[in-house]
Tab-separated table of C-alpha atoms in Angstrom:
chain	number	residue	atom	x	y	z
A	1	MET	CA	0.000	0.000	0.000
A	2	LYS	CA	2.876	2.327	0.832
A	3	TYR	CA	4.549	1.813	-2.536
A	4	ARG	CA	1.244	2.071	-4.370
A	5	GLY	CA	0.560	5.487	-2.789
A	6	LEU	CA	4.033	6.710	-3.750
A	7	ALA	CA	3.485	5.593	-7.345
A	8	VAL	CA	0.171	7.460	-7.558
A	9	MET	CA	1.746	10.623	-6.137
A	10	ALA	CA	4.660	10.400	-8.547
A	11	LEU	CA	2.364	9.943	-11.509
A	12	GLY	CA	0.237	12.902	-10.430
A	13	GLY	CA	3.297	15.090	-10.047
A	14	LEU	CA	4.525	14.077	-13.496
A	15	LEU	CA	1.203	14.989	-15.102
A	16	MET	CA	1.009	18.298	-13.261
A	17	GLY	CA	4.542	19.214	-14.158
A	18	SER	CA	4.376	18.328	-17.842
A	19	ALA	CA	3.663	21.136	-20.314
A	20	VAL	CA	0.256	21.028	-21.990
A	21	PRO	CA	0.541	21.682	-25.754
A	22	GLU	CA	-1.326	24.707	-26.943
A	23	ALA	CA	-4.446	24.166	-29.017
A	24	ALA	CA	-3.835	24.303	-32.750
A	25	ALA	CA	-4.864	27.564	-34.348
A	26	ALA	CA	-8.155	27.386	-36.223
A	27	PRO	CA	-7.763	27.649	-40.028
A	28	LEU	CA	-8.682	30.969	-41.543
A	29	ILE	CA	-11.566	30.791	-44.018
A	30	PRO	CA	-11.563	33.607	-46.572
A	31	THR	CA	-14.779	35.485	-47.178
A	32	VAL	CA	-16.078	36.715	-50.513
A	33	ASN	CA	-18.133	39.865	-50.599
A	34	VAL	CA	-20.075	41.127	-53.623
A	35	ASP	CA	-21.142	44.718	-53.159
A	36	VAL	CA	-23.454	46.696	-55.395
A	37	GLY	CA	-22.635	50.335	-54.954
A	38	SER	CA	-23.893	53.505	-56.474
A	39	SER	CA	-22.043	55.562	-59.022
A	40	SER	CA	-22.488	59.118	-60.163
A	41	ASN	CA	-20.246	58.666	-63.191
A	42	PRO	CA	-22.180	57.716	-66.354
A	43	GLN	CA	-19.112	55.967	-67.751
A	44	ASP	CA	-19.114	53.483	-64.867
A	45	VAL	CA	-22.762	52.686	-65.523
A	46	ALA	CA	-22.041	52.170	-69.227
A	47	VAL	CA	-19.186	49.777	-68.461
A	48	THR	CA	-21.433	47.811	-66.090
A	49	LEU	CA	-24.115	47.489	-68.758
A	50	GLN	CA	-21.506	46.343	-71.269
A	51	VAL	CA	-20.291	43.644	-68.874
A	52	MET	CA	-23.862	42.451	-68.320
A	53	ALA	CA	-24.482	42.366	-72.076
A	54	LEU	CA	-21.273	40.395	-72.606
A	55	LEU	CA	-22.271	37.826	-69.970
A	56	THR	CA	-25.688	37.498	-71.597
A	57	ILE	CA	-24.132	36.912	-75.020
A	58	LEU	CA	-21.765	34.292	-73.599
A	59	SER	CA	-24.669	32.439	-71.983
A	60	LEU	CA	-26.513	32.439	-75.326
A	61	ALA	CA	-23.423	31.487	-77.345
A	62	PRO	CA	-24.469	27.821	-77.887
A	63	ALA	CA	-27.881	28.886	-79.197
A	64	ILE	CA	-26.293	31.515	-81.432
A	65	LEU	CA	-23.825	28.928	-82.762
A	66	VAL	CA	-26.651	26.489	-83.496
A	67	MET	CA	-29.233	28.852	-84.977
A	68	THR	CA	-27.072	31.070	-87.193
A	69	THR	CA	-24.890	28.423	-88.820
A	70	SER	CA	-25.260	25.252	-90.869
A	71	PHE	CA	-25.657	23.095	-87.750
A	72	VAL	CA	-29.460	22.831	-87.962
A	73	ARG	CA	-29.527	21.390	-91.469
A	74	ILE	CA	-26.698	18.937	-90.822
A	75	VAL	CA	-28.015	17.476	-87.575
A	76	VAL	CA	-31.562	17.094	-88.962
A	77	ILE	CA	-30.321	15.313	-92.098
A	78	ILE	CA	-28.194	12.874	-90.100
A	79	GLY	CA	-31.196	12.253	-87.837
A	80	PHE	CA	-33.303	11.394	-90.895
A	81	LEU	CA	-30.600	9.011	-92.079
A	82	ARG	CA	-30.545	7.207	-88.748
A	83	ASN	CA	-34.319	6.787	-88.802
A	84	ALA	CA	-34.324	5.642	-92.421
A	85	LEU	CA	-31.773	2.954	-91.606
A	86	SER	CA	-33.964	1.862	-88.653
A	87	THR	CA	-30.957	2.041	-86.347
A	88	GLN	CA	-32.287	3.534	-83.149
A	89	ASN	CA	-29.098	4.842	-81.520
A	90	VAL	CA	-26.454	4.130	-84.163
A	91	PRO	CA	-24.559	6.352	-84.572
A	92	PRO	CA	-24.976	7.596	-80.985
A	93	ASN	CA	-26.183	11.103	-80.233
A	94	GLN	CA	-22.698	12.166	-79.141
A	95	VAL	CA	-21.267	11.113	-82.503
A	96	VAL	CA	-24.054	12.868	-84.419
A	97	ILE	CA	-23.554	16.123	-82.500
A	98	ALA	CA	-19.753	15.972	-82.820
A	99	LEU	CA	-19.895	15.271	-86.564
A	100	SER	CA	-22.410	18.072	-87.065
A	101	LEU	CA	-20.231	20.508	-85.118
A	102	PHE	CA	-17.060	19.730	-87.060
A	103	LEU	CA	-18.905	19.956	-90.376
A	104	THR	CA	-20.302	23.296	-89.188
A	105	PHE	CA	-16.783	24.531	-88.422
A	106	TYR	CA	-15.653	23.390	-91.885
A	107	ILE	CA	-18.519	25.105	-93.709
A	108	MET	CA	-18.456	28.298	-91.650
A	109	SER	CA	-14.665	28.728	-91.517
A	110	PRO	CA	-14.481	31.114	-94.541
A	111	TYR	CA	-17.145	33.386	-93.029
A	112	TRP	CA	-15.606	33.292	-89.561
A	113	SER	CA	-12.168	34.049	-91.007
A	114	GLN	CA	-13.618	37.047	-92.804
A	115	ALA	CA	-15.290	38.216	-89.586
A	116	ASN	CA	-11.989	37.864	-87.732
A	117	GLU	CA	-10.002	39.775	-90.343
A	118	GLN	CA	-12.522	42.599	-90.791
A	119	GLY	CA	-13.878	42.953	-87.271
A	120	ILE	CA	-11.962	41.364	-84.407
A	121	GLN	CA	-8.360	42.016	-85.443
A	122	PRO	CA	-8.860	45.710	-86.407
A	123	TYR	CA	-10.738	46.302	-83.149
A	124	MET	CA	-7.981	44.721	-81.071
A	125	ALA	CA	-5.479	46.888	-82.925
A	126	GLY	CA	-7.515	49.997	-82.086
A	127	GLN	CA	-8.259	50.816	-85.716
A	128	ILE	CA	-12.068	50.756	-85.485
A	129	THR	CA	-14.661	51.354	-82.795
A	130	GLN	CA	-16.647	48.700	-80.979
A	131	GLU	CA	-19.814	49.397	-82.974
A	132	GLU	CA	-17.937	49.110	-86.261
A	133	ALA	CA	-16.363	45.855	-85.097
A	134	LEU	CA	-19.763	44.352	-84.275
A	135	ASN	CA	-21.120	45.340	-87.670
A	136	ASN	CA	-18.069	43.902	-89.458
A	137	VAL	CA	-18.332	40.634	-87.508
A	138	ALA	CA	-22.050	40.275	-88.220
A	139	ALA	CA	-21.748	41.106	-91.933
A	140	PRO	CA	-20.260	37.741	-93.103
A	141	VAL	CA	-22.714	35.752	-90.986
A	142	ARG	CA	-25.628	37.765	-92.375
A	143	GLU	CA	-24.324	37.137	-95.881
A	144	PHE	CA	-24.327	33.389	-95.219
A	145	MET	CA	-27.863	33.455	-93.839
A	146	PHE	CA	-29.151	35.546	-96.752
A	147	ARG	CA	-27.711	33.037	-99.229
A	148	GLN	CA	-29.534	30.146	-97.533
A	149	THR	CA	-32.839	31.914	-96.759
A	150	ARG	CA	-35.775	31.745	-99.142
A	151	GLU	CA	-37.423	34.994	-100.127
A	152	THR	CA	-40.866	33.718	-99.141
A	153	ASP	CA	-39.681	32.891	-95.621
A	154	LEU	CA	-37.996	36.253	-95.257
A	155	ALA	CA	-41.091	38.051	-96.569
A	156	LEU	CA	-43.215	36.189	-94.017
A	157	PHE	CA	-41.357	37.620	-91.026
A	158	VAL	CA	-41.002	41.060	-92.605
A	159	ASN	CA	-44.775	41.242	-93.078
A	160	LEU	CA	-45.505	39.917	-89.595
A	161	SER	CA	-43.200	42.500	-88.027
A	162	ASP	CA	-45.160	45.381	-89.618
A	163	ALA	CA	-41.833	46.939	-90.551
A	164	PRO	CA	-41.392	49.107	-93.644
A	165	ARG	CA	-40.609	47.234	-96.821
A	166	PRO	CA	-36.799	46.880	-96.955
A	167	GLU	CA	-35.074	48.282	-100.002
A	168	SER	CA	-31.934	46.166	-99.600
A	169	GLN	CA	-30.441	43.476	-97.387
A	170	GLU	CA	-28.959	46.113	-95.089
A	171	ASP	CA	-32.498	47.244	-94.205
A	172	VAL	CA	-33.467	43.778	-92.947
A	173	SER	CA	-33.051	43.381	-89.204
A	174	THR	CA	-30.961	40.501	-87.905
A	175	PHE	CA	-33.803	39.522	-85.571
A	176	THR	CA	-36.014	39.161	-88.648
A	177	LEU	CA	-33.393	37.299	-90.653
A	178	ILE	CA	-32.599	34.615	-88.055
A	179	PRO	CA	-36.074	32.985	-87.783
A	180	ALA	CA	-36.490	33.129	-91.569
A	181	PHE	CA	-33.114	31.422	-91.935
A	182	ILE	CA	-34.068	28.696	-89.427
A	183	ILE	CA	-37.315	27.674	-91.121
A	184	SER	CA	-35.564	27.727	-94.503
A	185	GLU	CA	-32.915	25.387	-93.126
A	186	LEU	CA	-35.570	23.066	-91.723
A	187	LYS	CA	-37.392	22.935	-95.055
A	188	THR	CA	-34.176	22.141	-96.930
A	189	ALA	CA	-33.267	19.463	-94.383
A	190	PHE	CA	-36.694	17.831	-94.737
A	191	GLN	CA	-36.378	17.831	-98.537
A	192	ILE	CA	-33.008	16.091	-98.342
A	193	GLY	CA	-34.375	13.724	-95.687
A	194	PHE	CA	-37.192	12.695	-98.038
A	195	MET	CA	-34.669	11.824	-100.739
A	196	ILE	CA	-32.729	9.749	-98.209
A	197	TYR	CA	-35.841	7.821	-97.169
A	198	VAL	CA	-36.875	6.729	-100.701
A	199	PRO	CA	-34.358	3.877	-101.341
A	200	PHE	CA	-34.731	2.495	-97.831
A	201	ILE	CA	-38.540	2.520	-98.072
A	202	VAL	CA	-38.247	0.472	-101.275
A	203	ILE	CA	-36.184	-2.115	-99.397
A	204	ASP	CA	-38.761	-2.216	-96.585
A	205	MET	CA	-41.594	-2.747	-99.068
A	206	ILE	CA	-39.764	-5.535	-100.884
A	207	VAL	CA	-38.920	-7.332	-97.650
A	208	ALA	CA	-42.464	-6.933	-96.273
A	209	SER	CA	-44.017	-8.257	-99.500
A	210	THR	CA	-41.627	-11.237	-99.540
A	211	LEU	CA	-42.396	-12.156	-95.941
A	212	MET	CA	-46.158	-11.940	-96.529
A	213	SER	CA	-45.923	-14.147	-99.624
A	214	MET	CA	-44.002	-16.715	-97.569
A	215	GLY	CA	-46.600	-16.596	-94.797
A	216	MET	CA	-44.126	-15.248	-92.257
A	217	MET	CA	-46.367	-12.426	-91.064
A	218	MET	CA	-45.255	-12.744	-87.432
A	219	LEU	CA	-41.630	-11.917	-88.287
A	220	PRO	CA	-40.899	-8.161	-88.069
A	221	PRO	CA	-39.773	-6.912	-91.508
A	222	VAL	CA	-37.288	-4.523	-89.841
A	223	MET	CA	-35.182	-7.439	-88.611
A	224	ILE	CA	-34.739	-8.672	-92.187
A	225	SER	CA	-34.474	-5.339	-93.983
A	226	LEU	CA	-31.904	-3.789	-91.614
A	227	PRO	CA	-28.924	-5.848	-92.858
A	228	PHE	CA	-29.859	-5.095	-96.483
A	229	LYS	CA	-30.110	-1.378	-95.716
A	230	ILE	CA	-26.699	-1.338	-94.082
A	231	LEU	CA	-25.247	-3.361	-96.973
A	232	LEU	CA	-26.681	-0.939	-99.536
A	233	PHE	CA	-25.437	2.077	-97.585
A	234	VAL	CA	-21.925	0.647	-97.329
A	235	MET	CA	-21.768	-0.496	-100.972
A	236	VAL	CA	-22.604	2.981	-102.326
A	237	ASP	CA	-20.230	4.626	-99.800
A	238	GLY	CA	-23.156	6.366	-98.172
A	239	TRP	CA	-21.268	8.565	-95.740
A	240	HIS	CA	-19.134	9.977	-98.544
A	241	LEU	CA	-22.192	10.759	-100.673
A	242	LEU	CA	-24.155	12.177	-97.754
A	243	ILE	CA	-21.437	14.516	-96.500
A	244	GLN	CA	-20.645	15.630	-100.039
A	245	SER	CA	-24.315	16.389	-100.678
A	246	ILE	CA	-24.610	18.335	-97.428
A	247	ILE	CA	-21.563	20.493	-98.146
A	248	MET	CA	-22.573	21.083	-101.764
A	249	SER	CA	-26.051	22.172	-100.640
A	250	PHE	CA	-24.440	25.253	-99.025
A	251	LYS	CA	-22.569	26.300	-102.172
């Protein structure tokens, strides 16, 4: 008992005499503050509005890329081809979108190069104003849309807008040109899609008639016609002909 009491006292003295490590400092968490202040300088307000307009344009960039270029016609035509072949998800949607985008870049590259040379580069060099740069960038794209837009479609939106009759292309608003261009592209895509469907419908009819004459009415004709469709498409080098037709339709 005597030695046990000494051991307890020694242990207590050791604990009391040892230094207690200081608590680790808490990590500092930075704060982010967004303040909206007032300004009496009109230039500051103008810069703020320009920044907001730029952010809006960037958020709408995918829609602008899709609706003012050749993307609409290409993706619709490839979609018609996939349905005509009766292949549900072949090629996959990712492949269709990627192919349509790269074909769009190929077709639009001359117009974008012209917009870069006439609008972006002179503006960055300080040779023209911002308004002139926007007009020079939009001019090649408007030229492309005018070349692909039917007069009847353009007249439809001009009449619906109750605007004065334009004397030239410069008098047509871009907001009037874009919807006219889109419905023209859809009509052209549907016309090409109809031509794509014709040979494959003939194969479906031949296969369906053969199966009915053999009494095999319970067998889906699609299962038999699909290999023949793929064989026909490969034998005529269908992708080469399709892509060539799409590109030539924009000439």
